[in-house]
Amino acid sequence: MKTLLLSFGLGLVAVLQAQTLPTVVEEEKEDAGTWYFKALASDKEIPGGKLGSVSVTPMKIKILDGGSLKITFTLGIAGHCREISSTLKETEEPGKYTAYGGKHVVQIIKSGVEGHYILYGVTDLHGHRIRTAKLVGRDPDFNQEALEDFANVTGARGLNTENVVIPKQRETCSSGSD
């Protein structure tokens, strides 16, 4: 379960550099806005099966000094809420970020659907390599075309498209609310 939470938190942060950073830096200097986590695929079995009771709040993303990004959101699983706050550090390679001393690497892949991105992450956790992909977007509404594009991209990278998790969108999370 810790692996799943780590993957959720780390992978989601990187998306804003790909779409909003130039505008945000000019206009707001620190707030990169709100993003919505729409789907997850993994090369490993996700604990708890399909996790039908997963919910997420919108992600709040801030730009830190040096190009690092901080994301905060709440993840609800089986009636328990956990606030996730992660920082991704910009690398020299455009579109790639790291966290936890380089043990987590995130690559941004632009979706074929406007306003959506796929965050492809590779995590080294206690000697085990875990690959995940997350579909994120600016709009909270479900987009079937974006989900189909997500399935094509993740399938091409060898992830299991049969076990895609689609979390419920919530404005807030309180224990027992799932």
PDB file of C-alpha atoms in Angstrom:
ATOM      1  CA  MET A   1       0.000   0.000   0.000  1.00  0.00           C
ATOM      2  CA  LYS A   2       2.914   2.369   0.718  1.00  0.00           C
ATOM      3  CA  THR A   3       4.177   1.753  -2.808  1.00  0.00           C
ATOM      4  CA  LEU A   4       0.838   2.741  -4.275  1.00  0.00           C
ATOM      5  CA  LEU A   5       0.666   5.912  -2.171  1.00  0.00           C
ATOM      6  CA  LEU A   6       4.243   6.818  -3.064  1.00  0.00           C
ATOM      7  CA  SER A   7       3.521   6.311  -6.769  1.00  0.00           C
ATOM      8  CA  PHE A   8       0.356   8.426  -6.583  1.00  0.00           C
ATOM      9  CA  GLY A   9       2.097  11.300  -4.859  1.00  0.00           C
ATOM     10  CA  LEU A  10       5.334  11.396  -6.765  1.00  0.00           C
ATOM     11  CA  GLY A  11       4.067  10.944 -10.262  1.00  0.00           C
ATOM     12  CA  LEU A  12       1.389  13.575 -10.202  1.00  0.00           C
ATOM     13  CA  VAL A  13       3.608  16.555  -9.525  1.00  0.00           C
ATOM     14  CA  ALA A  14       5.494  16.600 -12.821  1.00  0.00           C
ATOM     15  CA  VAL A  15       2.576  17.368 -15.070  1.00  0.00           C
ATOM     16  CA  LEU A  16       2.503  21.109 -14.653  1.00  0.00           C
ATOM     17  CA  GLN A  17       5.907  21.804 -16.158  1.00  0.00           C
ATOM     18  CA  ALA A  18       4.665  20.444 -19.482  1.00  0.00           C
ATOM     19  CA  GLN A  19       1.636  22.678 -19.868  1.00  0.00           C
ATOM     20  CA  THR A  20       1.348  25.586 -17.492  1.00  0.00           C
ATOM     21  CA  LEU A  21       4.766  26.565 -16.189  1.00  0.00           C
ATOM     22  CA  PRO A  22       5.616  29.357 -18.672  1.00  0.00           C
ATOM     23  CA  THR A  23       2.248  31.053 -18.107  1.00  0.00           C
ATOM     24  CA  VAL A  24       2.308  30.478 -14.376  1.00  0.00           C
ATOM     25  CA  VAL A  25       5.801  31.845 -13.937  1.00  0.00           C
ATOM     26  CA  GLU A  26       4.851  35.024 -15.778  1.00  0.00           C
ATOM     27  CA  GLU A  27       1.464  35.497 -14.096  1.00  0.00           C
ATOM     28  CA  GLU A  28       1.463  33.930 -10.637  1.00  0.00           C
ATOM     29  CA  LYS A  29       5.077  33.082  -9.815  1.00  0.00           C
ATOM     30  CA  GLU A  30       4.209  30.224  -7.435  1.00  0.00           C
ATOM     31  CA  ASP A  31       0.779  28.675  -7.961  1.00  0.00           C
ATOM     32  CA  ALA A  32       0.551  26.273 -10.899  1.00  0.00           C
ATOM     33  CA  GLY A  33      -3.124  25.600 -10.402  1.00  0.00           C
ATOM     34  CA  THR A  34      -5.392  22.657  -9.964  1.00  0.00           C
ATOM     35  CA  TRP A  35      -5.022  19.292 -11.687  1.00  0.00           C
ATOM     36  CA  TYR A  36      -7.201  16.179 -11.550  1.00  0.00           C
ATOM     37  CA  PHE A  37      -5.910  12.619 -11.287  1.00  0.00           C
ATOM     38  CA  LYS A  38      -8.008  10.513 -13.655  1.00  0.00           C
ATOM     39  CA  ALA A  39      -6.494   7.014 -13.987  1.00  0.00           C
ATOM     40  CA  LEU A  40      -3.611   4.771 -12.906  1.00  0.00           C
ATOM     41  CA  ALA A  41      -1.973   1.744 -14.520  1.00  0.00           C
ATOM     42  CA  SER A  42       0.937  -0.300 -13.175  1.00  0.00           C
ATOM     43  CA  ASP A  43       3.218  -3.167 -14.127  1.00  0.00           C
ATOM     44  CA  LYS A  44       2.610  -4.724 -10.691  1.00  0.00           C
ATOM     45  CA  GLU A  45      -0.622  -5.860  -9.116  1.00  0.00           C
ATOM     46  CA  ILE A  46      -2.149  -2.970  -7.245  1.00  0.00           C
ATOM     47  CA  PRO A  47      -2.829  -3.849  -3.584  1.00  0.00           C
ATOM     48  CA  GLY A  48      -6.504  -4.428  -2.884  1.00  0.00           C
ATOM     49  CA  GLY A  49      -7.395  -5.520  -6.424  1.00  0.00           C
ATOM     50  CA  LYS A  50      -8.968  -2.761  -8.487  1.00  0.00           C
ATOM     51  CA  LEU A  51      -9.286  -0.457  -5.457  1.00  0.00           C
ATOM     52  CA  GLY A  52     -12.821   0.516  -6.365  1.00  0.00           C
ATOM     53  CA  SER A  53     -13.016   2.698  -3.285  1.00  0.00           C
ATOM     54  CA  VAL A  54     -10.155   5.037  -4.225  1.00  0.00           C
ATOM     55  CA  SER A  55     -10.948   8.743  -4.218  1.00  0.00           C
ATOM     56  CA  VAL A  56      -8.766  11.813  -4.693  1.00  0.00           C
ATOM     57  CA  THR A  57      -9.113  15.522  -4.143  1.00  0.00           C
ATOM     58  CA  PRO A  58      -7.880  18.005  -6.736  1.00  0.00           C
ATOM     59  CA  MET A  59      -4.110  18.456  -6.701  1.00  0.00           C
ATOM     60  CA  LYS A  60      -2.698  21.827  -5.709  1.00  0.00           C
ATOM     61  CA  ILE A  61       0.677  22.428  -7.311  1.00  0.00           C
ATOM     62  CA  LYS A  62       3.271  25.048  -6.358  1.00  0.00           C
ATOM     63  CA  ILE A  63       6.477  25.999  -8.122  1.00  0.00           C
ATOM     64  CA  LEU A  64       9.425  26.150  -5.737  1.00  0.00           C
ATOM     65  CA  ASP A  65      12.813  27.841  -6.102  1.00  0.00           C
ATOM     66  CA  GLY A  66      15.040  26.163  -8.673  1.00  0.00           C
ATOM     67  CA  GLY A  67      12.181  24.681 -10.706  1.00  0.00           C
ATOM     68  CA  SER A  68      11.166  22.035  -8.181  1.00  0.00           C
ATOM     69  CA  LEU A  69       7.464  21.338  -7.860  1.00  0.00           C
ATOM     70  CA  LYS A  70       5.366  20.620  -4.781  1.00  0.00           C
ATOM     71  CA  ILE A  71       2.033  18.852  -5.002  1.00  0.00           C
ATOM     72  CA  THR A  72      -0.534  18.396  -2.280  1.00  0.00           C
ATOM     73  CA  PHE A  73      -3.722  16.345  -2.437  1.00  0.00           C
ATOM     74  CA  THR A  74      -5.666  13.880  -0.347  1.00  0.00           C
ATOM     75  CA  LEU A  75      -6.057  10.234  -1.254  1.00  0.00           C
ATOM     76  CA  GLY A  76      -8.911   8.222   0.190  1.00  0.00           C
ATOM     77  CA  ILE A  77      -8.751   4.424   0.203  1.00  0.00           C
ATOM     78  CA  ALA A  78     -11.300   2.204   1.943  1.00  0.00           C
ATOM     79  CA  GLY A  79     -12.574   5.025   4.151  1.00  0.00           C
ATOM     80  CA  HIS A  80      -9.162   6.308   5.253  1.00  0.00           C
ATOM     81  CA  CYS A  81      -7.780   9.654   4.089  1.00  0.00           C
ATOM     82  CA  ARG A  82      -4.113  10.456   3.655  1.00  0.00           C
ATOM     83  CA  GLU A  83      -2.741  13.810   2.694  1.00  0.00           C
ATOM     84  CA  ILE A  84       0.037  13.423   0.162  1.00  0.00           C
ATOM     85  CA  SER A  85       2.650  16.116  -0.224  1.00  0.00           C
ATOM     86  CA  SER A  86       5.585  15.462  -2.526  1.00  0.00           C
ATOM     87  CA  THR A  87       8.375  17.454  -4.128  1.00  0.00           C
ATOM     88  CA  LEU A  88       9.867  16.648  -7.521  1.00  0.00           C
ATOM     89  CA  LYS A  89      13.232  18.054  -8.508  1.00  0.00           C
ATOM     90  CA  GLU A  90      13.843  19.208 -12.046  1.00  0.00           C
ATOM     91  CA  THR A  91      16.562  17.311 -13.936  1.00  0.00           C
ATOM     92  CA  GLU A  92      18.759  18.469 -16.789  1.00  0.00           C
ATOM     93  CA  GLU A  93      16.657  16.391 -19.183  1.00  0.00           C
ATOM     94  CA  PRO A  94      13.504  18.282 -20.232  1.00  0.00           C
ATOM     95  CA  GLY A  95      10.306  16.660 -18.994  1.00  0.00           C
ATOM     96  CA  LYS A  96      12.006  14.485 -16.353  1.00  0.00           C
ATOM     97  CA  TYR A  97      11.925  14.905 -12.590  1.00  0.00           C
ATOM     98  CA  THR A  98      13.245  12.945  -9.618  1.00  0.00           C
ATOM     99  CA  ALA A  99      12.355  12.463  -5.976  1.00  0.00           C
ATOM    100  CA  TYR A 100      13.735  10.621  -2.978  1.00  0.00           C
ATOM    101  CA  GLY A 101      17.364  10.880  -3.981  1.00  0.00           C
ATOM    102  CA  GLY A 102      16.733   9.726  -7.546  1.00  0.00           C
ATOM    103  CA  LYS A 103      14.811   6.588  -6.539  1.00  0.00           C
ATOM    104  CA  HIS A 104      11.731   7.873  -8.342  1.00  0.00           C
ATOM    105  CA  VAL A 105      11.899   9.253 -11.901  1.00  0.00           C
ATOM    106  CA  VAL A 106       8.891  10.768 -13.669  1.00  0.00           C
ATOM    107  CA  GLN A 107       8.631  11.445 -17.398  1.00  0.00           C
ATOM    108  CA  ILE A 108       5.866  13.639 -18.825  1.00  0.00           C
ATOM    109  CA  ILE A 109       4.124  12.344 -21.946  1.00  0.00           C
ATOM    110  CA  LYS A 110       1.684  14.675 -23.653  1.00  0.00           C
ATOM    111  CA  SER A 111      -1.631  12.974 -24.358  1.00  0.00           C
ATOM    112  CA  GLY A 112      -3.220  13.181 -27.771  1.00  0.00           C
ATOM    113  CA  VAL A 113      -6.184  14.781 -25.983  1.00  0.00           C
ATOM    114  CA  GLU A 114      -5.875  18.468 -25.144  1.00  0.00           C
ATOM    115  CA  GLY A 115      -5.487  19.312 -21.473  1.00  0.00           C
ATOM    116  CA  HIS A 116      -4.307  15.800 -20.513  1.00  0.00           C
ATOM    117  CA  TYR A 117      -0.894  14.344 -19.711  1.00  0.00           C
ATOM    118  CA  ILE A 118       0.467  10.933 -18.829  1.00  0.00           C
ATOM    119  CA  LEU A 119       3.023  10.698 -16.065  1.00  0.00           C
ATOM    120  CA  TYR A 120       5.198   7.661 -16.549  1.00  0.00           C
ATOM    121  CA  GLY A 121       7.102   6.868 -13.376  1.00  0.00           C
ATOM    122  CA  VAL A 122       9.761   4.356 -12.434  1.00  0.00           C
ATOM    123  CA  THR A 123      10.390   3.783  -8.737  1.00  0.00           C
ATOM    124  CA  ASP A 124      13.143   1.744  -7.114  1.00  0.00           C
ATOM    125  CA  LEU A 125      11.692   0.593  -3.805  1.00  0.00           C
ATOM    126  CA  HIS A 126      13.869  -1.737  -1.747  1.00  0.00           C
ATOM    127  CA  GLY A 127      15.439  -3.234  -4.849  1.00  0.00           C
ATOM    128  CA  HIS A 128      12.132  -3.674  -6.681  1.00  0.00           C
ATOM    129  CA  ARG A 129      11.414  -1.693  -9.824  1.00  0.00           C
ATOM    130  CA  ILE A 130       7.831  -0.478 -10.106  1.00  0.00           C
ATOM    131  CA  ARG A 131       6.501   1.250 -13.214  1.00  0.00           C
ATOM    132  CA  THR A 132       3.299   3.281 -13.110  1.00  0.00           C
ATOM    133  CA  ALA A 133       1.450   5.681 -15.360  1.00  0.00           C
ATOM    134  CA  LYS A 134      -1.111   8.263 -14.341  1.00  0.00           C
ATOM    135  CA  LEU A 135      -3.534  10.186 -16.493  1.00  0.00           C
ATOM    136  CA  VAL A 136      -4.037  13.756 -15.281  1.00  0.00           C
ATOM    137  CA  GLY A 137      -6.004  16.666 -16.662  1.00  0.00           C
ATOM    138  CA  ARG A 138      -7.143  20.215 -16.032  1.00  0.00           C
ATOM    139  CA  ASP A 139     -10.846  19.373 -16.150  1.00  0.00           C
ATOM    140  CA  PRO A 140     -12.469  17.206 -13.437  1.00  0.00           C
ATOM    141  CA  ASP A 141     -14.875  15.587 -15.907  1.00  0.00           C
ATOM    142  CA  PHE A 142     -14.206  12.084 -17.204  1.00  0.00           C
ATOM    143  CA  ASN A 143     -12.957  11.984 -20.807  1.00  0.00           C
ATOM    144  CA  GLN A 144     -13.304   8.643 -22.630  1.00  0.00           C
ATOM    145  CA  GLU A 145     -11.028   9.735 -25.479  1.00  0.00           C
ATOM    146  CA  ALA A 146      -8.257  10.610 -22.991  1.00  0.00           C
ATOM    147  CA  LEU A 147      -8.708   7.233 -21.262  1.00  0.00           C
ATOM    148  CA  GLU A 148      -8.379   5.409 -24.604  1.00  0.00           C
ATOM    149  CA  ASP A 149      -5.204   7.363 -25.413  1.00  0.00           C
ATOM    150  CA  PHE A 150      -3.915   6.503 -21.916  1.00  0.00           C
ATOM    151  CA  ALA A 151      -4.584   2.788 -22.539  1.00  0.00           C
ATOM    152  CA  ASN A 152      -2.697   2.919 -25.855  1.00  0.00           C
ATOM    153  CA  VAL A 153       0.350   4.675 -24.365  1.00  0.00           C
ATOM    154  CA  THR A 154       0.522   2.511 -21.247  1.00  0.00           C
ATOM    155  CA  GLY A 155      -0.017  -0.702 -23.181  1.00  0.00           C
ATOM    156  CA  ALA A 156       2.849   0.211 -25.520  1.00  0.00           C
ATOM    157  CA  ARG A 157       5.079   0.613 -22.438  1.00  0.00           C
ATOM    158  CA  GLY A 158       4.141  -2.833 -21.129  1.00  0.00           C
ATOM    159  CA  LEU A 159       1.774  -1.798 -18.349  1.00  0.00           C
ATOM    160  CA  ASN A 160      -1.364  -3.780 -17.580  1.00  0.00           C
ATOM    161  CA  THR A 161      -4.278  -1.925 -19.162  1.00  0.00           C
ATOM    162  CA  GLU A 162      -6.756  -4.476 -17.762  1.00  0.00           C
ATOM    163  CA  ASN A 163      -6.301  -3.184 -14.203  1.00  0.00           C
ATOM    164  CA  VAL A 164      -6.652   0.553 -14.729  1.00  0.00           C
ATOM    165  CA  VAL A 165      -7.890   2.300 -11.590  1.00  0.00           C
ATOM    166  CA  ILE A 166     -10.204   5.277 -12.053  1.00  0.00           C
ATOM    167  CA  PRO A 167     -10.474   7.171  -8.757  1.00  0.00           C
ATOM    168  CA  LYS A 168     -13.554   9.093  -7.657  1.00  0.00           C
ATOM    169  CA  GLN A 169     -13.111  12.861  -7.712  1.00  0.00           C
ATOM    170  CA  ARG A 170     -13.958  14.591  -4.417  1.00  0.00           C
ATOM    171  CA  GLU A 171     -13.592  18.167  -3.260  1.00  0.00           C
ATOM    172  CA  THR A 172     -12.673  17.015   0.253  1.00  0.00           C
ATOM    173  CA  CYS A 173     -11.843  13.752   1.948  1.00  0.00           C
ATOM    174  CA  SER A 174     -12.963  12.735   5.396  1.00  0.00           C
ATOM    175  CA  SER A 175     -12.464   9.348   7.025  1.00  0.00           C
ATOM    176  CA  GLY A 176     -15.375   7.059   6.309  1.00  0.00           C
ATOM    177  CA  SER A 177     -16.493   9.078   3.249  1.00  0.00           C
ATOM    178  CA  ASP A 178     -15.513   6.561   0.571  1.00  0.00           C
TER     179      ASP A 178
END
